[in-house]
PDB file of C-alpha atoms in Angstrom:
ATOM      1  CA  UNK A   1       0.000   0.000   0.000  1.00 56.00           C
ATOM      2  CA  UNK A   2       1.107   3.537  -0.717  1.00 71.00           C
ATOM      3  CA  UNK A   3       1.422   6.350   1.856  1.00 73.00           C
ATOM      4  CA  UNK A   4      -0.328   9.555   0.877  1.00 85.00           C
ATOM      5  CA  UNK A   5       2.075  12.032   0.581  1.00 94.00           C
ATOM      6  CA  UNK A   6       1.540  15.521   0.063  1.00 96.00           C
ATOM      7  CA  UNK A   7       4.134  18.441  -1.821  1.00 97.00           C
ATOM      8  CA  UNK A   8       3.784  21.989  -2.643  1.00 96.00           C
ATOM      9  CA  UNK A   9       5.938  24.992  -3.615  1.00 97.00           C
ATOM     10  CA  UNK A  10       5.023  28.814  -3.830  1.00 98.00           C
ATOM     11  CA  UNK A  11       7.296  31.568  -4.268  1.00 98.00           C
ATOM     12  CA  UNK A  12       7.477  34.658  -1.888  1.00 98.00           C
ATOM     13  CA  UNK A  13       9.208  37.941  -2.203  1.00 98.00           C
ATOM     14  CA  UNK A  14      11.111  37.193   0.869  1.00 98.00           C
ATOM     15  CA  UNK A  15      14.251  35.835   1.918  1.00 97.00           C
ATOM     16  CA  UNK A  16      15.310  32.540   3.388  1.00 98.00           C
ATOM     17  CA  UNK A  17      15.929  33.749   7.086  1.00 98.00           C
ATOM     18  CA  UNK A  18      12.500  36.167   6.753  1.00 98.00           C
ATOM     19  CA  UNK A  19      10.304  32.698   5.912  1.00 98.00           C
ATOM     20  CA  UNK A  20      12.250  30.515   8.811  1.00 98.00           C
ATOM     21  CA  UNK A  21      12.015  33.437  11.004  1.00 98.00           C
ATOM     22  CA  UNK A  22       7.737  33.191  10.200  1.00 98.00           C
ATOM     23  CA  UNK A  23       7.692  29.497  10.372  1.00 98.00           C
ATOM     24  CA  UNK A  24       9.836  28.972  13.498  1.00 98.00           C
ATOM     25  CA  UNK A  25       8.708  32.304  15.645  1.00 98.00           C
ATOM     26  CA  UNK A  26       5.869  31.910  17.759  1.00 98.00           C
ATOM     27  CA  UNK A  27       4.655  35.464  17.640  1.00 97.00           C
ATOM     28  CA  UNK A  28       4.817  35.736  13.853  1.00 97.00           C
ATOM     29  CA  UNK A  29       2.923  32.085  13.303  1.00 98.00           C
ATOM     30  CA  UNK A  30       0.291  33.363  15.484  1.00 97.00           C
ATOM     31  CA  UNK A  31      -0.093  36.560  12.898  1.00 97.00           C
ATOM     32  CA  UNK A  32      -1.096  34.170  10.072  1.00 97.00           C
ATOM     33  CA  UNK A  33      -1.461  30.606  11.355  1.00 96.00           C
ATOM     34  CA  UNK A  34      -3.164  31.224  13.647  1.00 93.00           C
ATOM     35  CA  UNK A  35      -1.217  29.201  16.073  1.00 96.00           C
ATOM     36  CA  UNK A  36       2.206  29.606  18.004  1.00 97.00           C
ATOM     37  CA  UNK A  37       4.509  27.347  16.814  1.00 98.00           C
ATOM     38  CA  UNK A  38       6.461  26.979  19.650  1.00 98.00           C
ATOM     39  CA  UNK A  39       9.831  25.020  19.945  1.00 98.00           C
ATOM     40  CA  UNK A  40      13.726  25.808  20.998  1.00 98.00           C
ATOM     41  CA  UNK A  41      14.277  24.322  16.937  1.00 98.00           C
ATOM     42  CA  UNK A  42      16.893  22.146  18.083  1.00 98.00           C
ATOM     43  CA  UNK A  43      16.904  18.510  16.678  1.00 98.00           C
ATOM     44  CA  UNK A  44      15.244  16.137  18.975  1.00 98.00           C
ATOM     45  CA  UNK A  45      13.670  19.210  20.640  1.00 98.00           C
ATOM     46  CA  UNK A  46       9.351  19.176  20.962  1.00 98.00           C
ATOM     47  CA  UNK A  47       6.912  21.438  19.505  1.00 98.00           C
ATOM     48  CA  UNK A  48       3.688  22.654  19.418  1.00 98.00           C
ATOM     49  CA  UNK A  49       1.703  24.658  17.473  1.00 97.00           C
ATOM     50  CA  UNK A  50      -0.793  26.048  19.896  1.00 97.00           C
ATOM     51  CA  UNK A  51      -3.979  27.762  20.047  1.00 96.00           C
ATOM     52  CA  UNK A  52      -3.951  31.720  20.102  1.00 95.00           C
ATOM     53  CA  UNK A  53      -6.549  32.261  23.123  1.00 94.00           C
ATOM     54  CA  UNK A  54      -6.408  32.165  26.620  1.00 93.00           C
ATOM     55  CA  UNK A  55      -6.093  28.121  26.841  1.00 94.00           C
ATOM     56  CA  UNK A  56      -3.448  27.610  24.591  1.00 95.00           C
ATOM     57  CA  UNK A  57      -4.544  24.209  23.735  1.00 96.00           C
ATOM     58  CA  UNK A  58      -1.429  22.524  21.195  1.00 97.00           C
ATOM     59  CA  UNK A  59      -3.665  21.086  18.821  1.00 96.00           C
ATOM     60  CA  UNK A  60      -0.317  19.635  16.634  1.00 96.00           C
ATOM     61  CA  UNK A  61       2.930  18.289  18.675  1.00 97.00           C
ATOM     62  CA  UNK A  62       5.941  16.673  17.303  1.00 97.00           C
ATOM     63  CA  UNK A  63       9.242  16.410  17.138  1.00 98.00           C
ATOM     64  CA  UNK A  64      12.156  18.427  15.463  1.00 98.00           C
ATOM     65  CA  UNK A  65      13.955  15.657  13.549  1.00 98.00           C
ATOM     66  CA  UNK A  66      16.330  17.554  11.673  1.00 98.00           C
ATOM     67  CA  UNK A  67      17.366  21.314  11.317  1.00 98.00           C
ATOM     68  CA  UNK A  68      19.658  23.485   8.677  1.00 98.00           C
ATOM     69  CA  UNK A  69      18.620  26.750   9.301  1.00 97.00           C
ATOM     70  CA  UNK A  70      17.333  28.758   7.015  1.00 98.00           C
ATOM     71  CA  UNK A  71      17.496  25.981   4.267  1.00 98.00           C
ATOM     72  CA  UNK A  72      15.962  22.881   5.766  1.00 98.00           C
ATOM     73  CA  UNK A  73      13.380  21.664   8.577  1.00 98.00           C
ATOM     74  CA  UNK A  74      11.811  18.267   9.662  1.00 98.00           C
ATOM     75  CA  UNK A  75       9.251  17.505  12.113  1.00 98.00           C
ATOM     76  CA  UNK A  76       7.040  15.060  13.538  1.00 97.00           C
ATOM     77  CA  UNK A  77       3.177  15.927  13.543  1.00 96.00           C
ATOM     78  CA  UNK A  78       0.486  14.636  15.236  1.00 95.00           C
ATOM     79  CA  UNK A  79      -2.287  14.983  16.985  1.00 93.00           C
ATOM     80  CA  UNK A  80      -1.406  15.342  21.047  1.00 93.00           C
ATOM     81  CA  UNK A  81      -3.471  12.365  22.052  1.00 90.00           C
ATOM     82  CA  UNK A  82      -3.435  10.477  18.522  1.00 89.00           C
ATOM     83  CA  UNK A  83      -1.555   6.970  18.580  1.00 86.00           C
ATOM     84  CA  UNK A  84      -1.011   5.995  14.794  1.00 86.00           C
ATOM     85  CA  UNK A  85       0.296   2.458  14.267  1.00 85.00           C
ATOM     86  CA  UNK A  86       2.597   4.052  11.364  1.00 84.00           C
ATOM     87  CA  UNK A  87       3.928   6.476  13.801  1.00 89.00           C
ATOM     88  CA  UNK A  88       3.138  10.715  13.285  1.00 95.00           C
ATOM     89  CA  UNK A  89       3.095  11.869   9.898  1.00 96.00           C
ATOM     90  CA  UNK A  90       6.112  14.273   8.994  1.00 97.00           C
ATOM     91  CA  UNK A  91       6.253  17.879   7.435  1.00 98.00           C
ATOM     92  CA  UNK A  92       9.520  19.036   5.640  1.00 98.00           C
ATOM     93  CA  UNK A  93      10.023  22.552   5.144  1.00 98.00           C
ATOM     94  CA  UNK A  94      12.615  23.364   2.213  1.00 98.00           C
ATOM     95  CA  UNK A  95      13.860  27.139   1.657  1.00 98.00           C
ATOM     96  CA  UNK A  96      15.692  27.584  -1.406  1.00 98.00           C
ATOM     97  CA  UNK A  97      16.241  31.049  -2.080  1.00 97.00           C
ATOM     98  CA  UNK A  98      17.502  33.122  -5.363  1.00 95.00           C
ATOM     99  CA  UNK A  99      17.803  37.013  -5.291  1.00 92.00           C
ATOM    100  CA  UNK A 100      14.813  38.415  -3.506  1.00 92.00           C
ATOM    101  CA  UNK A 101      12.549  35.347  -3.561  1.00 97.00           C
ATOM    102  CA  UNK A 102      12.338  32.095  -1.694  1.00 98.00           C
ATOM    103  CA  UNK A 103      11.057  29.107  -3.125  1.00 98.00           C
ATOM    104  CA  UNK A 104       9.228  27.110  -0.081  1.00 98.00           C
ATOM    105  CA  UNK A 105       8.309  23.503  -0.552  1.00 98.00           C
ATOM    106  CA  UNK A 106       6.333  21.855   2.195  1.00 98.00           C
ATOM    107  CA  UNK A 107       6.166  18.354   1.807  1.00 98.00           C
ATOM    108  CA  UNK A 108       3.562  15.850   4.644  1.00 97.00           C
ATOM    109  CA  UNK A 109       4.209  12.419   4.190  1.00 95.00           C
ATOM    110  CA  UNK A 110       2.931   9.583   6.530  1.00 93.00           C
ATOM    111  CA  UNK A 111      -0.108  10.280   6.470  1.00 94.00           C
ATOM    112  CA  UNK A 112      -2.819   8.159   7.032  1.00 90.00           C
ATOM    113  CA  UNK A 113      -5.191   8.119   4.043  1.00 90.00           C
ATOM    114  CA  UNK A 114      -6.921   9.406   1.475  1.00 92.00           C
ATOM    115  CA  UNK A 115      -8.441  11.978   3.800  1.00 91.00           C
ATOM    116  CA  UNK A 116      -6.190  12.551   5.714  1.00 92.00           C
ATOM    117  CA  UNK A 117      -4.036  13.803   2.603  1.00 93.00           C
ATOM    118  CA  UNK A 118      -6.849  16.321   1.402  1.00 92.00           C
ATOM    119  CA  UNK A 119      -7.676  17.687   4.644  1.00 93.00           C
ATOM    120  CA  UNK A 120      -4.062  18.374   4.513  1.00 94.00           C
ATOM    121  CA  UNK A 121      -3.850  19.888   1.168  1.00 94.00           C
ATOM    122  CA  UNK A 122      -6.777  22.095   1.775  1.00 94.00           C
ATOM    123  CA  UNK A 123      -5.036  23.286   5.212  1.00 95.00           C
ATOM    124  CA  UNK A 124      -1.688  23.795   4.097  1.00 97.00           C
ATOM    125  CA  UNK A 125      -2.895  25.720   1.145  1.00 96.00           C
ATOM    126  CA  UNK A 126      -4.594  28.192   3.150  1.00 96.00           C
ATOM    127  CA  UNK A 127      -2.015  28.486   5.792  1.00 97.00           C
ATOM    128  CA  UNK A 128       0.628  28.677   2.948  1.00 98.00           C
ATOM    129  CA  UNK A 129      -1.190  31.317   1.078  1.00 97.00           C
ATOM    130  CA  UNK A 130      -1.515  33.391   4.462  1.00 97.00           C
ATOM    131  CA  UNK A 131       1.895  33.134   4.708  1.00 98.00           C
ATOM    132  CA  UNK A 132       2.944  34.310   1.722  1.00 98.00           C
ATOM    133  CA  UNK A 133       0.395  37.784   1.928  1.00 98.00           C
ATOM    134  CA  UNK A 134       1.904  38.296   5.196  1.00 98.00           C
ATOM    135  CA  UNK A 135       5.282  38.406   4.114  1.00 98.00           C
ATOM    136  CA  UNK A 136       4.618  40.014   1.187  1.00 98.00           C
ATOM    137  CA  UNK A 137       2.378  42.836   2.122  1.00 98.00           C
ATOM    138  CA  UNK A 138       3.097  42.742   6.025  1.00 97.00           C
ATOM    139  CA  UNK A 139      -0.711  41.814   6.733  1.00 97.00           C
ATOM    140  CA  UNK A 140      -2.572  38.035   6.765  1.00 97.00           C
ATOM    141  CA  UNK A 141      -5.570  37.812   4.658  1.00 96.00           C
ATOM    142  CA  UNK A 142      -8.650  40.096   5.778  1.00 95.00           C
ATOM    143  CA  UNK A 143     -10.497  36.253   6.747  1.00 93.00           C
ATOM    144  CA  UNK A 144      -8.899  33.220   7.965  1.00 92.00           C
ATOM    145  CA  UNK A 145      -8.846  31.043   4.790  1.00 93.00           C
ATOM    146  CA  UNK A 146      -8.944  27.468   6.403  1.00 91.00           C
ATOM    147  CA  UNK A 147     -12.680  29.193   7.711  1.00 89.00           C
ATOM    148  CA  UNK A 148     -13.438  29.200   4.013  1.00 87.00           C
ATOM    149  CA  UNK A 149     -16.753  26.543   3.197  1.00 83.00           C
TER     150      UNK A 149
END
């Protein structure tokens, strides 16, 4: 059987170190993620990516398998009470950058199923595009886009 994987790339007027500095900072992933991703980014280190509000509820946790900043970054992901016979699923993050863009390729693999893989391509496509308008224009989207029917 074949593991669902997901990959996607987008470009954004922004260097390496400004797109690892929004991925890995907790205050900026709150701006467009909506969640802190919070971690020290050392391999073998945890992380979450929490809720903005009062609770803080981590609603992803993982590990940080490997690290090369502002090129490269691995993690497990999971939910914090899921148990997966496979193990978590994994997210890549790959920064290539050339003159004043960044190439970003995000890559999930493990996952579970069919479903599994397009509830992830519709999320990472929002958070991805929030990202990128951010950076770009210093501002999220006016509406969440994962809200989006």
């Amino acid at each position: 059987m074949t593991v669902p994987a997901l990959r996607y790339s987008l470009y954004l007027r922004a260097t390496p170190e400004q797109v690892w500095h929004a991925l890995t900072s907790a205050d900026e992933s709150a701006v467009y993620w909506g969640h802190r991703n919070v971690s020290t980014w050392l391999p073998g280190a945890p992380w979450e990516h929490r809720r903005t509000d009062a609770a803080g509820t981590a609603d992803v946790v993982g590990t940080v398998e490997a690290v090369d900043r502002p090129h490269r970054l691995v993690t497990t992901w999971a939910g914090p009470d899921e148990r997966r016979p496979a193990g978590p699923s994994r997210v890549t993050f790959e920064l290539d950058g050339h003159r004043d863009l960044t190439r970003l390729t995000v890559t999930h693999d493990d996952l579970a199923d069919e479903a599994e893989l397009a509830d992830s391509t519709a999320g990472w496509s929002a958070v991805l595009s929030n990202l990128k308008t951010y950076l770009e224009t210093g501002r999220p989207l006016p509406q969440e886009p994962w809200s989006m029917p």
